[in-house]
Short mmCIF file of C-alpha atoms in Angstrom, two decimals:
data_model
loop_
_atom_site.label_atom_id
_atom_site.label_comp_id
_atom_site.label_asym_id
_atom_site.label_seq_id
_atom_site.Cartn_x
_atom_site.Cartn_y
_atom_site.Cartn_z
CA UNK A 451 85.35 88.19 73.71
CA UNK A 452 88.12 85.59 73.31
CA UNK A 453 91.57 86.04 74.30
CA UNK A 454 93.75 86.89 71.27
CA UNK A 455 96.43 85.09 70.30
CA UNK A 456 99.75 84.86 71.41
CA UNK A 457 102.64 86.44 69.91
CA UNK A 458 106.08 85.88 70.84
CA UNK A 459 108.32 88.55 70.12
CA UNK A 460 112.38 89.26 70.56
CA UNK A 461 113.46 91.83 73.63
CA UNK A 462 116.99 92.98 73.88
CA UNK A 463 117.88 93.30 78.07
CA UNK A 464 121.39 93.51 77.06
CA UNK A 465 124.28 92.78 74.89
CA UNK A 466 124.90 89.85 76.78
CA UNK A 467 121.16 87.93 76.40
CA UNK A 468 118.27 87.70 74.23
CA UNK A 469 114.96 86.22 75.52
CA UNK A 470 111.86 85.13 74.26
CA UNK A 471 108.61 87.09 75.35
CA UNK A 472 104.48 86.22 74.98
CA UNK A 473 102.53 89.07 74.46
CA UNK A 474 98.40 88.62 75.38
CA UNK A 475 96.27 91.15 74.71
CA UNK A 476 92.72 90.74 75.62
CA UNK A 477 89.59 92.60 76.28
CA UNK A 478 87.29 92.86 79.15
CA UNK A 479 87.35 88.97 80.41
CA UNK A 480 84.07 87.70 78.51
CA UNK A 481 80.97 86.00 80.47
CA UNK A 482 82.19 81.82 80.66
CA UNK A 483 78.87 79.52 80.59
CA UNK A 484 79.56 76.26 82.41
CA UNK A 485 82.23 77.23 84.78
CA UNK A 486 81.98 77.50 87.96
CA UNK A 487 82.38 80.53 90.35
CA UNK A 488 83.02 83.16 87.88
CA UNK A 489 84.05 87.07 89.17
CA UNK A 490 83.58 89.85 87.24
CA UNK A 491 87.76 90.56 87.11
CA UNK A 492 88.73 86.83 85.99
CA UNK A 493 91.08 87.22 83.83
CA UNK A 494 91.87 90.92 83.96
CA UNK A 495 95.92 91.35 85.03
CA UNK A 496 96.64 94.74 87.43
CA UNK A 497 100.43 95.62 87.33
CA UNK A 498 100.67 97.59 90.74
CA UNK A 499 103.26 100.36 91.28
CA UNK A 500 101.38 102.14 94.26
CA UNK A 501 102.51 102.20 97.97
CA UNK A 502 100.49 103.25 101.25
CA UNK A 503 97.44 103.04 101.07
CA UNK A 504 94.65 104.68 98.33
CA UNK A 505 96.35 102.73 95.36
CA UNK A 506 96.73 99.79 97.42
CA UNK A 507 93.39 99.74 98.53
CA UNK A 508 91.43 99.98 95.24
CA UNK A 509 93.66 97.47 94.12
CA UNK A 510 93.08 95.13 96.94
CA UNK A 511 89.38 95.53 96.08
CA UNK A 512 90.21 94.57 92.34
CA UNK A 513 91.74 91.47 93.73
CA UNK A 514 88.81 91.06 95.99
CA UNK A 515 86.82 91.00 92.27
CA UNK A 516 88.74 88.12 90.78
CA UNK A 517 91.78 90.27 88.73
CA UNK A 518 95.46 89.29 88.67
CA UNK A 519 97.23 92.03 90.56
CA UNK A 520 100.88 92.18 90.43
CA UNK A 521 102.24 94.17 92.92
CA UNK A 522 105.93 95.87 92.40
CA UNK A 523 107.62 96.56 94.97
CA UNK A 524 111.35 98.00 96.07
CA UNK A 525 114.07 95.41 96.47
CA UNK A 526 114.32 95.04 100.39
CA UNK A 527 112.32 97.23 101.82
CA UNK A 528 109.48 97.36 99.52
CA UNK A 529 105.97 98.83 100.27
CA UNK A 530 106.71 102.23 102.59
CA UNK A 531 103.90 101.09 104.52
CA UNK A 532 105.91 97.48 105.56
CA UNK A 533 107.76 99.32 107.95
CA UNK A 534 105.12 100.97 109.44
CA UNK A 535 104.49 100.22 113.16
CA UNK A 536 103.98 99.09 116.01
CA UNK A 537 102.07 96.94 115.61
CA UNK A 538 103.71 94.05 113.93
CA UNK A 539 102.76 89.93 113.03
CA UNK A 540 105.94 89.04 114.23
CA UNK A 541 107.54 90.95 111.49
CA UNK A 542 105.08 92.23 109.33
CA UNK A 543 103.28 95.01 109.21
CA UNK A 544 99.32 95.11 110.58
CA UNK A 545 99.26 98.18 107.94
CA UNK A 546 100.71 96.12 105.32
CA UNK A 547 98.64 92.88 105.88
CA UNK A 548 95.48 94.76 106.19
CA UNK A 549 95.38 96.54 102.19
CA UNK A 550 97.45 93.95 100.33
CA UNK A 551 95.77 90.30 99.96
CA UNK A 552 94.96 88.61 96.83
CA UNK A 553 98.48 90.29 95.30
CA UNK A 554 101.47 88.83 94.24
CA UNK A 555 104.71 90.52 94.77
CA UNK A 556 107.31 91.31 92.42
CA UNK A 557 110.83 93.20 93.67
CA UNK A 558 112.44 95.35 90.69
CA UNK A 559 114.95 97.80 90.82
CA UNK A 560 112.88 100.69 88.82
CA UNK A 561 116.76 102.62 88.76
CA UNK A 562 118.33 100.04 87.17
CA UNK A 563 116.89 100.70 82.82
CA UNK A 564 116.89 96.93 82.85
CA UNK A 565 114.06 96.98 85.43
CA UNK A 566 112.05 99.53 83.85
CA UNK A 567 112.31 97.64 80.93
CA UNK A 568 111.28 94.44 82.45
CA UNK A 569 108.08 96.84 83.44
CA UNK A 570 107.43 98.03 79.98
CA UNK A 571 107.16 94.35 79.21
CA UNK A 572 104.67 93.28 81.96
CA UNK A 573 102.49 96.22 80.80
CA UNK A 574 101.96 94.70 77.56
CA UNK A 575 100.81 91.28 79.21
CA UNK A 576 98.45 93.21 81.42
CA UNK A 577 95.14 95.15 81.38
CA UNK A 578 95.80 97.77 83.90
CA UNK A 579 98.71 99.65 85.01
CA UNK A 580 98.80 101.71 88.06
CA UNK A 581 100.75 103.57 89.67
CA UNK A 582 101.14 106.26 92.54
CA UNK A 583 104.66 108.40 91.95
CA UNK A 584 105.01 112.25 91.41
CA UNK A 585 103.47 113.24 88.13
CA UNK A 586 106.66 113.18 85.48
CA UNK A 587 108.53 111.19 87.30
CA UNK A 588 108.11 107.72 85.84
CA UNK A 589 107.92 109.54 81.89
CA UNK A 590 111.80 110.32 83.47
CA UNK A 591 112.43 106.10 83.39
CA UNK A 592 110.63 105.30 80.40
CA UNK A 593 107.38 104.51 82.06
CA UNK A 594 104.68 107.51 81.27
CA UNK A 595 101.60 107.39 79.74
CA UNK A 596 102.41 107.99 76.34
CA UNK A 597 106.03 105.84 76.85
CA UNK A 598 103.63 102.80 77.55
CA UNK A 599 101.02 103.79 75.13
CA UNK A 600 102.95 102.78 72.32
CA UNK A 601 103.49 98.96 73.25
CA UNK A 602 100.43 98.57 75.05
CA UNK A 603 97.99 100.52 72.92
CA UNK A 604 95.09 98.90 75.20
CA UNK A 605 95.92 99.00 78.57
CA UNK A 606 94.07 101.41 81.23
CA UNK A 607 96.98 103.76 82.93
CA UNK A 608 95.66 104.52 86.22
CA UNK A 609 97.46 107.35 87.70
CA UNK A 610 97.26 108.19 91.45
CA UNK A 611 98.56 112.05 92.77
CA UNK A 612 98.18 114.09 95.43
CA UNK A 613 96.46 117.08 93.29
CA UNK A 614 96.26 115.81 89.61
CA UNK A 615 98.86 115.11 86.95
CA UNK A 616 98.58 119.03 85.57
CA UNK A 617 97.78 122.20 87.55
CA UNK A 618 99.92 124.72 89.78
CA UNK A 619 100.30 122.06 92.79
CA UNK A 620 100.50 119.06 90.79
CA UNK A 621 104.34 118.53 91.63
CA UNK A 622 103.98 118.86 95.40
CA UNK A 623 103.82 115.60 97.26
CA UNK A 624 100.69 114.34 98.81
CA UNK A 625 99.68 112.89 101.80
CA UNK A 626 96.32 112.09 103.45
CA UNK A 627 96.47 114.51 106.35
CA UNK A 628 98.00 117.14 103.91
CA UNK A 629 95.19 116.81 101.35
CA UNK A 630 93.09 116.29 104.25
CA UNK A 631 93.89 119.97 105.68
CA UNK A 632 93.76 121.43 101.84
CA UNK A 633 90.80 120.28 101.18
CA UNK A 634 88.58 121.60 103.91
CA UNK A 635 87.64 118.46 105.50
CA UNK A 636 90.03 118.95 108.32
CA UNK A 637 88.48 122.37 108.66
CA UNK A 638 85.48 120.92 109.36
CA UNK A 639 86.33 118.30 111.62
CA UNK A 640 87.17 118.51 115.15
CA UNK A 641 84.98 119.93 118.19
CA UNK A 642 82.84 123.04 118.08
CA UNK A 643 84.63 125.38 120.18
CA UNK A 644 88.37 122.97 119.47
CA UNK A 645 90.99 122.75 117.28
CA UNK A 646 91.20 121.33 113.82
CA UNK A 647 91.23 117.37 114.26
CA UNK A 648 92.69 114.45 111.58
CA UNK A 649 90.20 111.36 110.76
CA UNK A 650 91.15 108.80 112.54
CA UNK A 651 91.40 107.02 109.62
CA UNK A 652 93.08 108.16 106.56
CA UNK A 653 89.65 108.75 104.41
CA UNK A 654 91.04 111.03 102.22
CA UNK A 655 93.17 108.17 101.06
CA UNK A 656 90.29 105.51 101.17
CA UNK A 657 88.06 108.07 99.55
CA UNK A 658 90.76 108.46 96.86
CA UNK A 659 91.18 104.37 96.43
CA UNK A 660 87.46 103.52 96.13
CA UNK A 661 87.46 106.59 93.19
CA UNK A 662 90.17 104.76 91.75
CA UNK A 663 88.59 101.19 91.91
CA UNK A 664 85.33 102.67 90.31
CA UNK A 665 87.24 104.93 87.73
CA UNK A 666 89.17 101.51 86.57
CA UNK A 667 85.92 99.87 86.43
CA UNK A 668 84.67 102.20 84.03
CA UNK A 669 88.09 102.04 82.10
CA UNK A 670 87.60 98.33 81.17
CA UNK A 671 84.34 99.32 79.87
CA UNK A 672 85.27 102.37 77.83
CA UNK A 673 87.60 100.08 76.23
CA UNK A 674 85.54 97.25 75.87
CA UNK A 675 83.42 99.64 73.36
CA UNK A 676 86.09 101.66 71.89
CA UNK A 677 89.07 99.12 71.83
CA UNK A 678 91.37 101.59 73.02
CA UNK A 679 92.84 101.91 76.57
CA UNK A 680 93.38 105.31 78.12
CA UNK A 681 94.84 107.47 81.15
CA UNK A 682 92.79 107.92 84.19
CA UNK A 683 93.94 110.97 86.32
CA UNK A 684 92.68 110.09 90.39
CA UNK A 685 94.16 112.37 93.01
CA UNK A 686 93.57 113.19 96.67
CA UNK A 687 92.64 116.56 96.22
CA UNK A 688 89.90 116.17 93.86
CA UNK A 689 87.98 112.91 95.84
CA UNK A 690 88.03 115.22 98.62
CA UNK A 691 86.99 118.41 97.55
CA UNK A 692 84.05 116.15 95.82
CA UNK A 693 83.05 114.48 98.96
CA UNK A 694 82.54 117.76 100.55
CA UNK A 695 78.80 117.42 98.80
CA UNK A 696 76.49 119.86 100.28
CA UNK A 697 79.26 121.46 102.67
CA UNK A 698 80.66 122.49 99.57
CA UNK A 699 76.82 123.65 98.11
CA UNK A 700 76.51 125.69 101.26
CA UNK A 701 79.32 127.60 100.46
CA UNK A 702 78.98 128.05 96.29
CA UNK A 703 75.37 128.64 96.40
CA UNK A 704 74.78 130.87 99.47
CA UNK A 705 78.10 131.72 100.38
CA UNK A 706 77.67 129.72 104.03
CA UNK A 707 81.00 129.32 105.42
CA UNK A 708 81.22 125.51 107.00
CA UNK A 709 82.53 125.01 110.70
CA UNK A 710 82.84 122.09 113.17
CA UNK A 711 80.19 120.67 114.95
CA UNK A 712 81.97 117.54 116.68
CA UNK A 713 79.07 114.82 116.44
CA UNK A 714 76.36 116.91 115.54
CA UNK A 715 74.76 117.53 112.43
CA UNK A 716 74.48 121.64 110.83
CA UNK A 717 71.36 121.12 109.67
CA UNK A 718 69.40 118.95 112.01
CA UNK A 719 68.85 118.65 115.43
CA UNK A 720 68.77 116.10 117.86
CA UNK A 721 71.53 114.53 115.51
CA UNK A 722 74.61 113.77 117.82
CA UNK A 723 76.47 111.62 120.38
CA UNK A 724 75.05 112.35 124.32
CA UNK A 725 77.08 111.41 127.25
CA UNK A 726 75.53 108.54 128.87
CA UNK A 727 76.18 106.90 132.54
CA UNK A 728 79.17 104.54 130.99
CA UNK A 729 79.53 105.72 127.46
CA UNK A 730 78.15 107.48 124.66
CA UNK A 731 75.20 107.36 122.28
CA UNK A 732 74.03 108.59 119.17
CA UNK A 733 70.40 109.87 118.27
CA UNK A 734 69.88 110.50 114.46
CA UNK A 735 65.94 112.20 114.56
CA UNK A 736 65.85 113.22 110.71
CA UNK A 737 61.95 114.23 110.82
CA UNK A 738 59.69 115.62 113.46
CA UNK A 739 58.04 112.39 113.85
CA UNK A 740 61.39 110.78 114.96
CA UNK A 741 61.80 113.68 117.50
CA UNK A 742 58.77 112.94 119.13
CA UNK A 743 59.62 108.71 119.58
CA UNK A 744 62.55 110.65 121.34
CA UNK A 745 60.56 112.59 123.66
CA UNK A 746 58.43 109.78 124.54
CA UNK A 747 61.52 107.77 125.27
CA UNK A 748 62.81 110.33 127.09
CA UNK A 749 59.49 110.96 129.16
CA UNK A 750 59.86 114.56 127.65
CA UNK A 751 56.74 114.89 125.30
CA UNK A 752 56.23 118.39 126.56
CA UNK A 753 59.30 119.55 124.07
CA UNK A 754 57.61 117.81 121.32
CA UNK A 755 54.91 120.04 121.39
CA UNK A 756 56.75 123.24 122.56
CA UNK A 757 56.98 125.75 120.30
CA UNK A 758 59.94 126.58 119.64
CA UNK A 759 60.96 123.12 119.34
CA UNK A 760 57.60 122.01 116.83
CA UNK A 761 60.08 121.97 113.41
CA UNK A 762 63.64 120.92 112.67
CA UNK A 763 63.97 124.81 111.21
CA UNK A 764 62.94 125.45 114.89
CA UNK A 765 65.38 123.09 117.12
CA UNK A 766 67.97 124.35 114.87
CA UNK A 767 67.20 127.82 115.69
CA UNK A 768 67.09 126.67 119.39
CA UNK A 769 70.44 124.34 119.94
CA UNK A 770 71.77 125.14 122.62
CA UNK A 771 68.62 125.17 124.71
CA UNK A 772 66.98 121.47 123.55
CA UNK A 773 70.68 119.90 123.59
CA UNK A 774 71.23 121.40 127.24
CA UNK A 775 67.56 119.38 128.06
CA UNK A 776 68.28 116.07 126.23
CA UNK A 777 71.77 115.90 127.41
CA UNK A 778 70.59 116.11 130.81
CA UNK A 779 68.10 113.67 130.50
CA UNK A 780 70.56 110.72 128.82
CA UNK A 781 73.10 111.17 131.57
CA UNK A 782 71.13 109.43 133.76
CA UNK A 783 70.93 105.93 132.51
CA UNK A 784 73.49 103.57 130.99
CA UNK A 785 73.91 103.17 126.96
CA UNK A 786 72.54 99.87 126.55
CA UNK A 787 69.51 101.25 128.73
CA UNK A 788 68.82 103.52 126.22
CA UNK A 789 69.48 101.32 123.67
CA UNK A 790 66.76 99.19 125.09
CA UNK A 791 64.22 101.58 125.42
CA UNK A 792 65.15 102.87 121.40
CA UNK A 793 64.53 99.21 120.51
CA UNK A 794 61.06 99.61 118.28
CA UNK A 795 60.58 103.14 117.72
CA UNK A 796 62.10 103.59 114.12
CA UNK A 797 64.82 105.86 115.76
CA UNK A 798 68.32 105.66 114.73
CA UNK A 799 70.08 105.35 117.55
CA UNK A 800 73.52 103.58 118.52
CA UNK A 801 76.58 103.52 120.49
CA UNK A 802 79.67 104.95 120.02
CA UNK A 803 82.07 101.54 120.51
CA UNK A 804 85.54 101.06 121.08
CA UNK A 805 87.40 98.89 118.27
CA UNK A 806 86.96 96.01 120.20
CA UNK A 807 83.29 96.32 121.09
CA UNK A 808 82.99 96.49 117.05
CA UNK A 809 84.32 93.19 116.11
CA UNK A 810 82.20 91.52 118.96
CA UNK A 811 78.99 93.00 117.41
CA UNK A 812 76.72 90.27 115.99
CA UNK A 813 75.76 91.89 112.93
CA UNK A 814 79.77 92.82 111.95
CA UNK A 815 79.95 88.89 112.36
CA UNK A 816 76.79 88.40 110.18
CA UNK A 817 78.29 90.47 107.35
CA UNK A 818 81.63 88.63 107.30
CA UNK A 819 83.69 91.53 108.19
CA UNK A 820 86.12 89.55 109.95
CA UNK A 821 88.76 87.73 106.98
CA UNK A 822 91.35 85.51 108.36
CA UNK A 823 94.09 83.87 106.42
CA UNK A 824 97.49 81.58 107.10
CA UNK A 825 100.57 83.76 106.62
CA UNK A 826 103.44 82.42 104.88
CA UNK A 827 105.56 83.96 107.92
CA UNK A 828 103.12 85.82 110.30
CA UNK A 829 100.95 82.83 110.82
CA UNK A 830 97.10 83.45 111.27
CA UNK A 831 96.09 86.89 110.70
CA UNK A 832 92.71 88.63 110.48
CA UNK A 833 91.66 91.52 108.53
CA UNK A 834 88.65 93.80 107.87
CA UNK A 835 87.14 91.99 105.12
CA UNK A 836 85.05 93.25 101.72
CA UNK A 837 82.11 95.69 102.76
CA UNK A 838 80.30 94.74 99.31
CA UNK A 839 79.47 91.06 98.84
CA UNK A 840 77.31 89.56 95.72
CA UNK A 841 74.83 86.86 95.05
CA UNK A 842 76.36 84.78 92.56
CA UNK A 843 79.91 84.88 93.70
CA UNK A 844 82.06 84.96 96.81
CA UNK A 845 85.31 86.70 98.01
CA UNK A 846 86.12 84.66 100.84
CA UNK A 847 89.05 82.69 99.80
CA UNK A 848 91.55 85.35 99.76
CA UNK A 849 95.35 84.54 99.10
CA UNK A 850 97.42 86.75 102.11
CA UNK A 851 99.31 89.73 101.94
CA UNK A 852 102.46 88.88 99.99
CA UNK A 853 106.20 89.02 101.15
CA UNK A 854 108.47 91.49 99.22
CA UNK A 855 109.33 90.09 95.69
CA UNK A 856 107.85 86.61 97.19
CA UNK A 857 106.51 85.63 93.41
CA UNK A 858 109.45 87.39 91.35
CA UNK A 859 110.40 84.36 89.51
CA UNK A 860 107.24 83.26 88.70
CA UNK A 861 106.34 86.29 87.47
CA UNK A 862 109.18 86.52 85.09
CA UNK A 863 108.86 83.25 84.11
CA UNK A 864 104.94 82.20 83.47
CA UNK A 865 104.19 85.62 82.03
CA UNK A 866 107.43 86.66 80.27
CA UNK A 867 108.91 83.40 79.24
CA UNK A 868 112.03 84.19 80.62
CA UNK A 869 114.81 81.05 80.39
CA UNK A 870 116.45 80.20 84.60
CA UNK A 871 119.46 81.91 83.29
CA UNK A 872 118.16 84.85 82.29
CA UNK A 873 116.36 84.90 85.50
CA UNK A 874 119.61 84.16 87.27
CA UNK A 875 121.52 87.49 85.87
CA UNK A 876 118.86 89.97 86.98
CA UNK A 877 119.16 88.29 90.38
CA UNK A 878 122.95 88.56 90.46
CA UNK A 879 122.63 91.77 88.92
CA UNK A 880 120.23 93.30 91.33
CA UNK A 881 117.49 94.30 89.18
CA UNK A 882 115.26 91.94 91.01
CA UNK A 883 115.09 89.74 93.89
CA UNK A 884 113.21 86.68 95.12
CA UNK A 885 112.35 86.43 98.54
CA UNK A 886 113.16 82.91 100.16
CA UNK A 887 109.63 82.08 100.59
CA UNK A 888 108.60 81.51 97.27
#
């Protein structure tokens, strides 16, 4: 659909300035015949007010897709997660740089009503808003869901909580390992006979961001048929509890309380790390077939005709006694022996590597998992790069990780129309700042 056209309207920041403002509005950015890489975001605008990490991510993955994304941050010390470290590029953030590429960076003072105003303008020049605080508080400056409803009838309001915007913990604040723990998945994560044990990555929070990427996804298209924007509620609590999947089932349909099992699987055995000579490795045998390539590998066909060992129903019965056998048996040779000897026999099978061991593996090569890009200030960095990659169009020309309010001006300017001296005053004023590297 084409782009509408522009309308230039008259804001008041002030009693001291008037300035001149276009307003786009436009739907879902329409297919363009003749160009040349097209992605499916082009021309789709993201106004980001999330820190840390789940808002950050799906819109890093939004960028990754071709859209705009404006990211606002705090005047001088911006994104929470910039200060987060060791480690640091010499003085930014490995956190930071590793969830924020493709963005540009905008510093406003959201205290300051001047600021949120400045906000309530960008949301009418933009197709997505989202946005990561305690549920009320932004309604307090101005900047709700129904607040920006009313100048931006269109846009998709993306908001991210730790429990949902409505509900008897919906005011409590939310972190990963705290939704984590609420949730159950901490429950049932850890060693068998051990204590409760954090991911050692926040998935709750990644879980929670690649909801939110998909939920905005299906915004754009809801209002692609309707014309309408609307308010998508994403919180930690619910991706969770959702990707419990059939822990959760055990426990609603039979009543099955879940608890931890380290590497192995509940429901299917061999399916677990071993202790091997110099490391670790994991045997997946999801079907009796499968168990018997591991006996043969194992020179142990005897179990795969034993008895009580014939059916999964059966080595699940019988644990302790097969593991005991099979743990015995890969302690004697090295990982990448029994790597080897796996090599053919339709068994998964792999080992359990160390971070480093994972970026030297061929096939993370292959798939382009490694980005790198030249840092305005850190230099060359490298980062994980998009797990989902498409036929007809690439996202491997990423812009870095931007520096707080690095693209303020610009911002203000190319999208608001704002005159130098208007620009000037909310500088002097502190309302917004412009980092030197511009």
């Amino acid at each position: 659909m084409a782009m509408a056209a522009v309308v230039r309207s008259t804001v008041r920041l002030g009693p001291v300035y008037t300035v001149r403002i276009p307003r786009a509005r436009r739907l879902c950015a329409s297919t363009q015949p003749g160009k040349g890489v097209v992605k499916p975001l082009d021309g789709i605008r993201v106004l980001d007010l999330t820190r840390v990490l789940a808002g950050p991510f799906a819109s890093m993955i939004l960028g990754d897709l071709g859209a705009e994304v404006i990211k606002v941050e705090k005047p001088g010390s911006g994104d929470d997660t910039r200060s987060w470290g060791p480690p640091f590029v010499g003085k930014e953030s490995t956190y930071f740089l590793s969830i924020n590429r493709n963005k540009k960076s905008i510093a406003v003072n959201l205290k300051d009503p001047k600021g949120a105003k400045l906000i309530l303008e960008l949301a009418e020049v933009c197709d997505i808003l989202m946005e990561n605080y305690l549920p009320g508080k932004l309604g307090q400056m101005g900047l709700g869901y129904k607040d920006v409803q009313k100048v931006a009838p269109r846009l998709i309001y993306c908001s991210i909580s730790g429990y949902g915007q409505t509900g008897p913990m919906s005011l409590s604040p939310g972190y990963d390992s705290i939704a984590s723990a609420v949730s159950g998945m901490m429950h049932i994560t850890g060693p068998e006979d051990g204590e409760p044990v954090r991911p050692g990555v926040a998935m709750t929070d990644l879980a929670t961001g690649l909801y939110t990427h998909g939920a905005i996804m299906a915004g754009l298209l809801q209002r692609q048929k309707t014309g309408r924007g609307l308010h998508i509620d994403c919180n930690l609590l619910s991706s969770q509890v959702a990707c419990l999947t059939h822990i959760a089932a055990n426990y609603l349909n039979v009543g099955k309380e879940a608890k931890r099992w380290g590497t192995a699987h509940e429901s299917i055995v061999p399916y677990q790390g071993f202790k091997t000579q110099d490391g670790y490795i994991v045997v997946a045998a999801g079907n009796n077939k499968q168990f018997a390539q591991v006996c043969e590998v194992l020179n142990l066909r005897c179990l795969s005709g034993d008895p009580k060992f014939k059916t999964n129903m059966l080595r699940v019965q019988n644990r302790k006694e097969l593991l005991t056998i099979l743990a015995e048996k890969f302690s004697e040779k090295s990982t990448g022996e029994w790597l080897g000897k796996f090599v053919g026999t339709g068994v998964p099978c792999g080992p359990i590597n160390n971070i480093q061991r994972v970026f030297s593996d061929p096939q993370v090569s292959h798939n382009n998992l490694i980005l790198k890009m030249d840092h305005p200030t850190a230099g060359k960095i490298a980062v994980p790069g998009p797990a989902v990659w498409y036929s007809d169009f690439k996202s491997n020309m990423p812009t870095p990780p931007p520096l707080i309010g690095q693209h303020t001006v610009q911002v203000l300017r190319d999208l608001l129309g704002y005159r130098d001296d208007t620009i000037q005053q909310l500088l002097k004023a502190g309302t917004v700042s412009q980092n030197e590297v511009q």
